[in-house]
Tab-separated table of C-alpha atoms in Angstrom:
chain	number	residue	atom	x	y	z
A	16	GLY	CA	63.564	-20.234	-40.782
A	17	SER	CA	64.237	-22.275	-43.947
A	18	PHE	CA	62.571	-21.868	-47.351
A	19	MET	CA	63.210	-22.503	-51.058
A	20	MET	CA	64.365	-19.476	-53.053
A	21	VAL	CA	65.382	-18.536	-56.592
A	22	ASN	CA	67.692	-15.585	-57.267
A	23	SER	CA	66.604	-14.178	-60.629
A	24	SER	CA	69.506	-11.725	-60.891
A	25	GLY	CA	71.589	-12.140	-64.032
A	26	ARG	CA	69.184	-14.628	-65.561
A	27	ALA	CA	67.896	-14.622	-69.108
A	28	SER	CA	64.175	-14.277	-69.672
A	29	GLY	CA	62.398	-17.612	-69.547
A	30	GLN	CA	64.966	-19.473	-67.468
A	31	LYS	CA	63.175	-21.885	-65.159
A	32	ALA	CA	63.727	-23.615	-61.835
A	33	HIS	CA	61.532	-26.472	-60.591
A	34	LEU	CA	60.649	-27.759	-57.135
A	35	LEU	CA	58.961	-31.199	-57.189
A	36	LEU	CA	56.954	-32.397	-54.215
A	37	PRO	CA	56.765	-36.100	-53.341
A	38	THR	CA	54.005	-38.086	-55.057
A	39	LEU	CA	50.725	-37.782	-53.142
A	40	LYS	CA	48.123	-40.562	-52.797
A	41	GLU	CA	45.250	-39.075	-50.819
A	42	ASN	CA	41.976	-40.902	-50.113
A	43	ASP	CA	39.802	-38.057	-48.834
A	44	THR	CA	39.170	-34.373	-49.374
A	45	HIS	CA	42.324	-32.417	-48.615
A	46	CYS	CA	43.924	-29.056	-49.233
A	47	ILE	CA	47.471	-28.019	-50.082
A	48	ASP	CA	48.500	-24.573	-48.932
A	49	PHE	CA	51.804	-22.715	-49.122
A	50	HIS	CA	53.345	-19.256	-48.790
A	51	TYR	CA	55.101	-17.441	-51.598
A	52	TYR	CA	57.237	-14.305	-51.815
A	53	LEU	CA	58.308	-12.133	-54.776
A	54	SER	CA	60.635	-9.207	-54.133
A	55	SER	CA	63.105	-6.857	-55.826
A	56	ARG	CA	64.963	-3.679	-54.924
A	57	ASP	CA	63.384	-1.533	-57.648
A	58	ARG	CA	59.845	-2.870	-56.950
A	59	SER	CA	59.630	-4.504	-60.395
A	60	SER	CA	58.467	-8.092	-60.705
A	61	PRO	CA	61.373	-10.589	-60.730
A	62	GLY	CA	59.372	-13.063	-62.829
A	63	SER	CA	56.501	-15.495	-62.322
A	64	LEU	CA	55.651	-18.462	-60.141
A	65	ASN	CA	53.587	-21.323	-61.618
A	66	VAL	CA	52.144	-24.486	-60.081
A	67	TYR	CA	51.498	-27.632	-62.146
A	68	VAL	CA	49.900	-30.974	-61.263
A	69	LYS	CA	50.907	-34.221	-62.963
A	70	VAL	CA	48.287	-36.959	-62.499
A	71	ASN	CA	49.370	-40.625	-62.669
A	72	GLY	CA	52.707	-39.582	-64.144
A	73	GLY	CA	51.007	-38.001	-67.168
A	74	PRO	CA	51.799	-34.743	-68.987
A	75	GLN	CA	52.418	-31.548	-67.073
A	76	GLY	CA	49.655	-29.567	-68.812
A	77	ASN	CA	48.897	-25.931	-68.042
A	78	PRO	CA	49.477	-24.225	-64.679
A	79	ILE	CA	46.644	-24.656	-62.178
A	80	TRP	CA	47.907	-21.613	-60.251
A	81	ASN	CA	50.001	-18.621	-61.293
A	82	VAL	CA	51.274	-15.279	-60.050
A	83	SER	CA	53.245	-12.809	-62.165
A	84	GLY	CA	53.854	-9.104	-62.693
A	85	VAL	CA	53.780	-8.276	-58.984
A	86	VAL	CA	55.944	-7.995	-55.898
A	87	THR	CA	54.490	-9.048	-52.556
A	88	GLU	CA	54.507	-7.264	-49.232
A	89	GLY	CA	55.989	-10.147	-47.271
A	90	TRP	CA	54.757	-13.722	-47.439
A	91	VAL	CA	51.364	-14.420	-49.052
A	92	LYS	CA	49.288	-17.577	-48.496
A	93	ALA	CA	47.752	-19.569	-51.371
A	94	GLU	CA	45.600	-22.723	-51.595
A	95	LEU	CA	45.367	-25.650	-54.024
A	96	ALA	CA	42.167	-27.738	-54.009
A	97	ILE	CA	43.116	-30.908	-55.901
A	98	SER	CA	40.351	-33.501	-56.321
A	99	THR	CA	42.480	-36.503	-57.224
A	100	PHE	CA	42.065	-39.565	-55.009
A	101	TRP	CA	43.449	-43.064	-54.568
A	102	PRO	CA	44.005	-45.228	-56.601
A	103	HIS	CA	45.114	-42.230	-58.651
A	104	PHE	CA	48.185	-40.269	-57.594
A	105	TYR	CA	49.607	-36.880	-58.456
A	106	GLN	CA	52.658	-34.669	-58.064
A	107	VAL	CA	52.762	-30.919	-57.464
A	108	ILE	CA	55.467	-28.963	-59.309
A	109	PHE	CA	56.476	-25.388	-58.459
A	110	GLU	CA	58.087	-23.481	-61.334
A	111	SER	CA	59.770	-20.084	-61.202
A	112	VAL	CA	60.393	-18.244	-64.486
A	113	SER	CA	62.930	-15.414	-64.519
A	114	LEU	CA	62.621	-12.085	-66.336
A	115	LYS	CA	65.758	-10.510	-67.820
A	116	GLY	CA	66.745	-7.177	-66.344
A	117	HIS	CA	64.528	-7.639	-63.280
A	118	PRO	CA	66.776	-8.850	-60.442
A	119	GLY	CA	65.010	-10.164	-57.369
A	120	TYR	CA	63.898	-13.227	-55.478
A	121	ILE	CA	61.090	-15.784	-55.818
A	122	ALA	CA	60.523	-18.001	-52.772
A	123	VAL	CA	58.201	-20.750	-51.526
A	124	ASP	CA	57.719	-21.794	-47.903
A	125	GLU	CA	55.524	-23.910	-45.587
A	126	VAL	CA	53.987	-26.300	-48.117
A	127	ARG	CA	51.400	-28.351	-46.193
A	128	VAL	CA	48.893	-31.118	-46.983
A	129	LEU	CA	45.837	-30.521	-44.774
A	130	ALA	CA	43.163	-33.146	-44.073
A	131	HIS	CA	40.242	-30.789	-44.650
A	132	PRO	CA	38.746	-28.747	-47.519
A	133	CYS	CA	40.350	-25.463	-48.472
A	134	ARG	CA	38.873	-22.393	-46.838
A	135	LYS	CA	38.554	-20.456	-50.108
A	136	ALA	CA	39.532	-22.531	-53.134
A	137	PRO	CA	36.612	-24.632	-54.530
A	138	HIS	CA	36.848	-28.441	-54.718
A	139	PHE	CA	35.653	-30.160	-57.900
A	140	LEU	CA	33.648	-33.378	-57.825
A	141	ARG	CA	34.372	-36.421	-59.999
A	142	LEU	CA	33.011	-36.099	-63.545
A	143	GLN	CA	30.446	-38.857	-64.075
A	144	ASN	CA	30.023	-41.108	-67.132
A	145	VAL	CA	27.133	-40.240	-69.436
A	146	GLU	CA	25.328	-42.767	-71.655
A	147	VAL	CA	23.430	-41.568	-74.754
A	148	ASN	CA	22.255	-42.964	-78.074
A	149	VAL	CA	24.033	-42.110	-81.305
A	150	GLY	CA	23.018	-38.661	-82.505
A	151	GLN	CA	21.834	-37.502	-79.093
A	152	ASN	CA	23.342	-34.711	-77.012
A	153	ALA	CA	25.585	-35.714	-74.108
A	154	THR	CA	25.565	-33.379	-71.125
A	155	PHE	CA	28.309	-33.403	-68.492
A	156	GLN	CA	28.059	-31.449	-65.262
A	157	CYS	CA	31.201	-30.329	-63.493
A	158	ILE	CA	30.357	-29.344	-59.913
A	159	ALA	CA	32.632	-27.603	-57.439
A	160	GLY	CA	31.814	-27.032	-53.791
A	161	GLY	CA	32.907	-23.840	-52.108
A	162	LYS	CA	31.983	-20.247	-51.461
A	163	TRP	CA	31.820	-18.190	-54.648
A	164	SER	CA	32.849	-14.541	-54.910
A	165	GLN	CA	32.263	-12.301	-57.914
A	166	HIS	CA	36.010	-11.615	-57.948
A	167	ASP	CA	36.925	-15.287	-58.298
A	168	LYS	CA	38.300	-16.549	-61.607
A	169	LEU	CA	37.738	-20.122	-62.726
A	170	TRP	CA	39.771	-21.478	-65.633
A	171	LEU	CA	38.463	-24.238	-67.895
A	172	GLN	CA	40.974	-26.571	-69.557
A	173	VAL	CA	39.570	-29.066	-72.105
A	174	LYS	CA	40.879	-30.931	-75.100
A	175	GLU	CA	39.864	-29.513	-78.465
A	176	CYS	CA	36.492	-30.883	-79.560
A	177	PRO	CA	34.344	-29.332	-82.325
A	178	PHE	CA	31.177	-30.749	-80.753
A	179	LEU	CA	31.630	-29.149	-77.344
A	180	GLU	CA	29.446	-26.343	-76.080
A	181	TRP	CA	29.488	-25.245	-72.466
A	182	VAL	CA	27.583	-22.989	-70.119
A	183	PHE	CA	28.715	-21.882	-66.680
A	184	LEU	CA	26.275	-21.430	-63.796
A	185	PHE	CA	26.700	-20.224	-60.210
A	186	SER	CA	24.884	-21.138	-57.015
A	187	LEU	CA	25.119	-19.792	-53.482
A	188	VAL	CA	27.122	-22.753	-52.237
A	189	GLY	CA	29.091	-23.890	-55.258
A	190	PHE	CA	29.898	-23.780	-58.966
A	191	CYS	CA	28.138	-25.797	-61.638
A	192	SER	CA	29.565	-25.973	-65.151
A	193	THR	CA	27.531	-27.803	-67.816
A	194	PHE	CA	29.242	-29.216	-70.927
A	195	ILE	CA	27.086	-30.292	-73.878
A	196	LEU	CA	28.331	-32.464	-76.722
A	197	ARG	CA	25.924	-31.754	-79.620
A	198	GLY	CA	24.730	-34.622	-81.831
A	199	LEU	CA	27.339	-37.250	-80.994
A	200	LEU	CA	28.521	-39.320	-83.945
A	201	LYS	CA	29.055	-43.044	-83.606
A	202	GLU	CA	32.835	-42.706	-84.003
A	203	ILE	CA	33.158	-40.527	-80.925
A	204	THR	CA	30.477	-42.229	-78.833
A	205	ASP	CA	32.210	-44.400	-76.271
A	206	ARG	CA	29.123	-45.926	-74.704
A	207	GLY	CA	26.166	-45.701	-77.098
A	208	LYS	CA	23.114	-47.729	-76.012
A	209	LEU	CA	19.519	-48.237	-77.101
A	210	TYR	CA	16.787	-48.229	-74.511
A	211	SER	CA	13.258	-49.583	-74.430
A	212	SER	CA	10.418	-47.085	-74.672
A	213	SER	CA	8.386	-48.600	-71.852
A	214	SER	CA	6.701	-46.089	-69.587
A	215	LEU	CA	7.852	-47.810	-66.414
A	216	LEU	CA	8.448	-45.375	-63.572
A	217	VAL	CA	10.749	-46.517	-60.805
A	218	ARG	CA	11.878	-45.061	-57.566
A	219	ALA	CA	14.782	-46.051	-55.333
A	220	ASP	CA	15.689	-45.871	-51.685
A	221	SER	CA	19.104	-45.275	-50.184
A	222	ASP	CA	20.807	-45.716	-46.856
A	223	CYS	CA	24.047	-44.399	-45.471
A	224	LEU	CA	26.932	-46.839	-45.077
A	225	ILE	CA	29.686	-44.506	-43.896
A	226	THR	CA	29.693	-40.948	-42.646
A	227	SER	CA	32.722	-38.753	-42.149
A	228	PRO	CA	33.252	-35.008	-41.686
A	229	ILE	CA	33.435	-34.500	-45.454
A	230	PHE	CA	31.625	-37.328	-47.264
A	231	PHE	CA	28.799	-39.882	-47.211
A	232	THR	CA	28.964	-43.338	-48.764
A	233	LEU	CA	25.500	-44.309	-50.009
A	234	ARG	CA	24.176	-47.795	-50.734
A	235	ASN	CA	21.179	-47.661	-53.040
A	236	SER	CA	18.501	-50.335	-53.321
A	237	PHE	CA	18.402	-50.177	-57.132
A	238	LYS	CA	21.446	-52.430	-57.583
A	239	ALA	CA	19.585	-54.974	-59.692
A	240	LEU	CA	18.230	-52.245	-61.971
A	241	PHE	CA	21.682	-51.547	-63.409
A	242	SER	CA	21.439	-54.718	-65.446
A	243	LEU	CA	18.084	-53.728	-66.994
A	244	SER	CA	17.993	-51.997	-70.346
A	245	TYR	CA	15.367	-49.377	-69.478
A	246	LEU	CA	17.412	-47.629	-66.793
A	247	TYR	CA	18.825	-44.420	-68.206
A	248	ARG	CA	20.368	-42.602	-65.240
A	249	VAL	CA	20.238	-42.266	-61.492
A	250	GLU	CA	20.310	-38.863	-59.833
A	251	VAL	CA	21.047	-38.163	-56.178
A	252	PRO	CA	19.877	-34.681	-55.192
A	253	PHE	CA	20.646	-33.646	-51.635
A	254	LEU	CA	19.270	-30.909	-49.469
A	255	LEU	CA	20.925	-28.344	-47.209
A	256	SER	CA	18.979	-25.799	-45.120
A	257	GLY	CA	15.740	-26.506	-46.982
A	258	PHE	CA	17.071	-26.206	-50.560
A	259	PHE	CA	18.325	-28.876	-52.969
A	260	PHE	CA	21.651	-27.454	-53.970
A	261	GLU	CA	23.400	-30.314	-55.783
A	262	THR	CA	22.307	-33.220	-57.973
A	263	HIS	CA	24.816	-35.985	-58.707
A	264	ILE	CA	24.539	-38.370	-61.635
A	265	VAL	CA	25.323	-41.833	-60.229
A	266	ASP	CA	26.749	-44.718	-62.241
A	267	SER	CA	27.167	-47.383	-59.538
A	268	PRO	CA	25.094	-48.823	-56.674
A	269	ASN	CA	27.499	-47.348	-54.101
A	270	TYR	CA	28.318	-43.683	-54.359
A	271	LYS	CA	30.340	-41.256	-52.269
A	272	LEU	CA	29.162	-37.658	-51.873
A	273	TRP	CA	32.371	-35.637	-51.591
A	274	HIS	CA	33.366	-32.284	-50.155
A	275	LEU	CA	30.533	-31.879	-47.684
A	276	ASP	CA	30.652	-29.595	-44.675
A	277	PRO	CA	31.310	-31.173	-41.251
A	278	ASP	CA	28.523	-31.398	-38.653
A	279	VAL	CA	25.792	-30.489	-41.155
A	280	GLU	CA	22.478	-32.280	-41.694
A	281	TYR	CA	21.709	-33.304	-45.276
A	282	GLU	CA	18.561	-34.751	-46.849
A	283	ILE	CA	19.285	-37.141	-49.720
A	284	ARG	CA	16.885	-38.652	-52.252
A	285	VAL	CA	17.375	-40.951	-55.240
A	286	LEU	CA	15.711	-40.216	-58.587
A	287	LEU	CA	15.605	-42.673	-61.522
A	288	THR	CA	15.132	-41.676	-65.161
A	289	ARG	CA	14.764	-43.473	-68.477
A	290	PRO	CA	14.580	-41.884	-71.958
A	291	GLY	CA	11.316	-40.652	-73.392
A	292	GLU	CA	8.383	-38.594	-72.246
A	293	GLY	CA	7.308	-39.244	-68.666
A	294	GLY	CA	10.427	-41.245	-67.981
A	295	THR	CA	11.383	-39.591	-64.729
A	296	GLY	CA	10.097	-41.243	-61.580
A	297	PRO	CA	9.249	-39.477	-58.329
A	298	PRO	CA	12.053	-38.917	-55.827
A	299	GLY	CA	12.558	-41.744	-53.369
A	300	PRO	CA	11.978	-41.346	-49.647
A	301	PRO	CA	14.357	-38.962	-47.926
A	302	LEU	CA	17.462	-40.094	-46.119
A	303	THR	CA	18.327	-37.518	-43.474
A	304	THR	CA	21.781	-37.824	-42.004
A	305	ARG	CA	24.481	-35.630	-40.538
A	306	THR	CA	28.194	-35.554	-41.201
A	307	LYS	CA	30.580	-35.953	-38.303
A	308	CYS	CA	32.550	-33.123	-36.797
A	309	ALA	CA	36.077	-32.625	-38.099
A	310	ASP	CA	39.262	-31.624	-36.333
A	311	PRO	CA	39.563	-27.861	-35.834
A	312	VAL	CA	41.539	-26.220	-38.627
A	313	HIS	CA	43.913	-24.586	-36.157
A	314	GLY	CA	44.086	-23.447	-32.578
A	315	PRO	CA	43.286	-19.924	-31.350
A	316	GLN	CA	45.500	-17.393	-33.114
A	317	ASN	CA	47.055	-14.047	-32.187
A	318	VAL	CA	46.717	-14.792	-28.473
A	319	GLU	CA	48.137	-11.983	-26.335
A	320	VAL	CA	47.990	-10.683	-22.779
A	321	VAL	CA	46.413	-7.220	-22.792
A	322	ASP	CA	46.331	-6.568	-19.037
A	323	ILE	CA	48.518	-7.906	-16.213
A	324	ARG	CA	47.906	-7.323	-12.503
A	325	SER	CA	49.152	-8.955	-9.330
A	326	ARG	CA	46.439	-11.609	-9.091
A	327	GLN	CA	44.819	-11.645	-12.529
A	328	LEU	CA	45.552	-11.229	-16.216
A	329	THR	CA	43.363	-10.703	-19.300
A	330	LEU	CA	43.816	-12.629	-22.539
A	331	GLN	CA	42.677	-11.623	-26.002
A	332	TRP	CA	42.642	-13.627	-29.236
A	333	GLU	CA	41.373	-13.502	-32.799
A	334	PRO	CA	37.642	-14.388	-32.968
A	335	PHE	CA	36.800	-17.543	-34.912
A	336	GLY	CA	33.691	-19.329	-36.160
A	337	TYR	CA	32.490	-22.525	-37.805
A	338	ALA	CA	35.118	-22.279	-40.558
A	339	VAL	CA	37.755	-22.898	-37.864
A	340	THR	CA	35.898	-25.093	-35.346
A	341	ARG	CA	34.341	-27.308	-38.080
A	342	CYS	CA	31.768	-28.356	-35.515
A	343	HIS	CA	28.806	-26.620	-33.922
A	344	SER	CA	29.698	-28.068	-30.517
A	345	TYR	CA	33.134	-27.135	-29.210
A	346	ASN	CA	34.980	-25.988	-26.088
A	347	LEU	CA	37.593	-23.300	-25.601
A	348	THR	CA	39.760	-23.640	-22.492
A	349	VAL	CA	42.795	-21.921	-21.001
A	350	GLN	CA	45.454	-24.208	-19.553
A	351	TYR	CA	48.078	-22.727	-17.250
A	352	GLN	CA	50.795	-23.813	-14.820
A	353	TYR	CA	53.307	-22.289	-12.411
A	354	VAL	CA	55.789	-23.378	-9.719
A	355	PHE	CA	55.375	-22.207	-6.087
A	356	ASN	CA	57.525	-23.397	-3.179
A	357	GLN	CA	59.108	-25.975	-5.487
A	358	GLN	CA	55.702	-27.472	-6.279
A	359	LYS	CA	54.164	-27.487	-9.732
A	360	PHE	CA	50.537	-26.351	-10.036
A	361	GLU	CA	48.399	-26.973	-13.146
A	362	ALA	CA	44.834	-25.829	-13.853
A	363	GLU	CA	42.306	-25.503	-16.703
A	364	GLU	CA	39.317	-23.186	-17.044
A	365	LEU	CA	36.442	-23.233	-19.541
A	366	ILE	CA	36.066	-20.010	-21.557
A	367	GLN	CA	32.584	-18.882	-22.577
A	368	THR	CA	33.468	-15.527	-24.135
A	369	SER	CA	34.203	-14.902	-27.792
A	370	SER	CA	37.509	-13.044	-27.896
A	371	HIS	CA	38.771	-12.200	-24.372
A	372	TYR	CA	38.966	-13.748	-20.902
A	373	THR	CA	40.225	-12.699	-17.467
A	374	LEU	CA	42.102	-15.331	-15.481
A	375	ARG	CA	41.671	-14.628	-11.754
A	376	GLY	CA	42.988	-16.035	-8.469
A	377	LEU	CA	46.638	-16.050	-9.511
A	378	ARG	CA	49.654	-15.554	-7.244
A	379	PRO	CA	51.594	-12.277	-7.379
A	380	PHE	CA	55.023	-12.110	-8.966
A	381	MET	CA	54.667	-15.571	-10.470
A	382	THR	CA	55.916	-16.856	-13.828
A	383	ILE	CA	52.938	-18.474	-15.558
A	384	ARG	CA	52.915	-20.640	-18.684
A	385	LEU	CA	49.595	-20.720	-20.478
A	386	ARG	CA	47.912	-21.629	-23.769
A	387	LEU	CA	44.408	-21.767	-25.229
A	388	ALA	CA	42.957	-25.056	-26.490
A	389	LEU	CA	40.106	-25.399	-29.000
A	390	SER	CA	38.505	-28.853	-28.901
A	391	ASN	CA	35.476	-30.656	-30.363
A	392	PRO	CA	34.419	-34.347	-30.289
A	393	GLU	CA	36.964	-35.191	-33.013
A	394	GLY	CA	40.131	-33.433	-31.873
A	395	LYS	CA	41.945	-30.559	-30.241
A	396	MET	CA	44.205	-27.749	-31.493
A	397	GLU	CA	46.237	-25.514	-29.205
A	398	SER	CA	47.629	-22.015	-29.485
A	399	GLU	CA	51.265	-21.165	-29.018
A	400	GLU	CA	52.449	-21.066	-25.403
A	401	LEU	CA	52.717	-17.724	-23.630
A	402	VAL	CA	55.034	-17.064	-20.680
A	403	VAL	CA	54.069	-14.071	-18.498
A	404	GLN	CA	54.760	-12.807	-14.997
A	405	THR	CA	52.145	-11.285	-12.717
A	406	GLU	CA	52.752	-7.973	-10.989
A	407	GLU	CA	54.095	-7.620	-7.425
A	408	ASP	CA	51.700	-7.140	-4.504
A	409	VAL	CA	51.890	-6.120	-0.837
A	410	PRO	CA	53.963	-8.737	1.041
A	411	GLY	CA	52.404	-10.945	3.678
A	412	PRO	CA	53.163	-10.558	7.416
A	413	VAL	CA	56.377	-11.632	9.071
A	414	PRO	CA	55.713	-14.915	10.954
A	415	LEU	CA	55.324	-14.040	14.634
A	416	GLU	CA	56.974	-17.249	15.829
A	417	SER	CA	60.127	-16.307	13.895
A	418	ILE	CA	60.710	-13.031	15.745
A	419	GLN	CA	63.543	-13.396	18.267
A	420	GLY	CA	65.681	-10.886	20.176
A	421	GLY	CA	67.497	-9.951	23.364
A	422	PRO	CA	68.395	-6.769	25.297
A	423	PHE	CA	71.885	-5.355	25.804
A	424	GLU	CA	73.136	-2.285	27.732
A	425	GLU	CA	72.735	0.056	24.782
A	426	LYS	CA	70.821	-1.933	22.175
A	427	ILE	CA	68.151	-4.525	21.500
A	428	TYR	CA	68.965	-7.332	19.108
A	429	VAL	CA	66.024	-8.509	16.907
A	430	GLN	CA	65.844	-11.128	14.089
A	431	TRP	CA	62.996	-12.642	12.009
A	432	LYS	CA	62.257	-14.719	8.928
A	433	PRO	CA	60.881	-13.347	5.618
A	434	PRO	CA	57.095	-13.524	5.069
A	435	ASN	CA	55.699	-16.828	3.826
A	436	GLU	CA	54.301	-14.897	0.849
A	437	THR	CA	56.776	-12.266	-0.265
A	438	ASN	CA	54.620	-11.460	-3.353
A	439	GLY	CA	57.689	-9.927	-4.951
A	440	ILE	CA	61.221	-8.926	-4.036
A	441	ILE	CA	61.622	-7.642	-0.442
A	442	THR	CA	63.620	-4.386	-0.580
A	443	LEU	CA	63.096	-2.913	2.931
A	444	TYR	CA	62.010	-3.867	6.462
A	445	GLU	CA	60.867	-1.230	8.925
A	446	VAL	CA	60.895	-1.611	12.732
């Protein structure tokens, strides 16, 4: 029930409030998500909410996320895909900016650091070093993994450079932005080198050192070649579903492919290039490997009981797919428990339907605690617990051995015990 809020009433335009998160030092792909809320009585925007990221204690820069000129219908979820990893660190800063004459509230809630890629926001890969001779063009590729939509906006923030030209390309599984520095002068060339013009063609192999749900660490067999003058660049294209969809420029013998999808098979090859005509060698032999499964993003959501009877009940939940399970092999189970005759009973059943399930063989008029659990080889996530009561049913028979009585002059006295299974509240006995 707690959240951070700014009251913009009575504020001058441009007044700011800041919320600073603790410094983050993450080693793997992760996602930061949060909920925000903008409201006012007259339905006018109370101001704007900005998010900044300071890397290694550096300048604040421009906002990486912004919302302004709107009011929200309740809480709205947003994602931040920040590709900054150890040994680098960063800090997220929330900033609210008030607008004079527009009283209202700006709030932030449920800021979380999740150990998996964002569901919508793209993740950018590390920009690689590029080596060129003086006067040559230097080309940088900025690649982001994620699902692209024609409504998405991607903002480019670069330092001013008169030599910079850029072109932006899209693919089905990610973004690729190419930056070209035309005719580099010696003064601005950080790593100018001259290369031999030999026509040597080389090819390299690779093997996988570490696999995880979201990255591979590759060890390439061209380690010694990095000390030779003819080596210009090393490319690692990798394949998904029959198509090469990313090519990484590698500048070290060990390289980590980031932001991959869990439980997916990739084919990886290494390609070596040196300057001059015919300087590109054939791709090396393929390395086919599969990422591990990852923990489910969350447990089953919006679980509810849609039908209750005396000895069964039917559950329904929001359908989910690979984006939630993060593994092609998973189990969905219902776990339930109840107390009968002062004894606790617990059971679990495997669910093989997509969005509903009927739990049978229950006892009438029984309070049952239950939850759904989504599990794969790497972890388990549960839904919220539900507490329900089954309907009443016809009571069981009165135990014959408990019936006792005796005759009198004008009456017969009879007594008995309640049924072993009342199946509800006994309201009437008939003789």
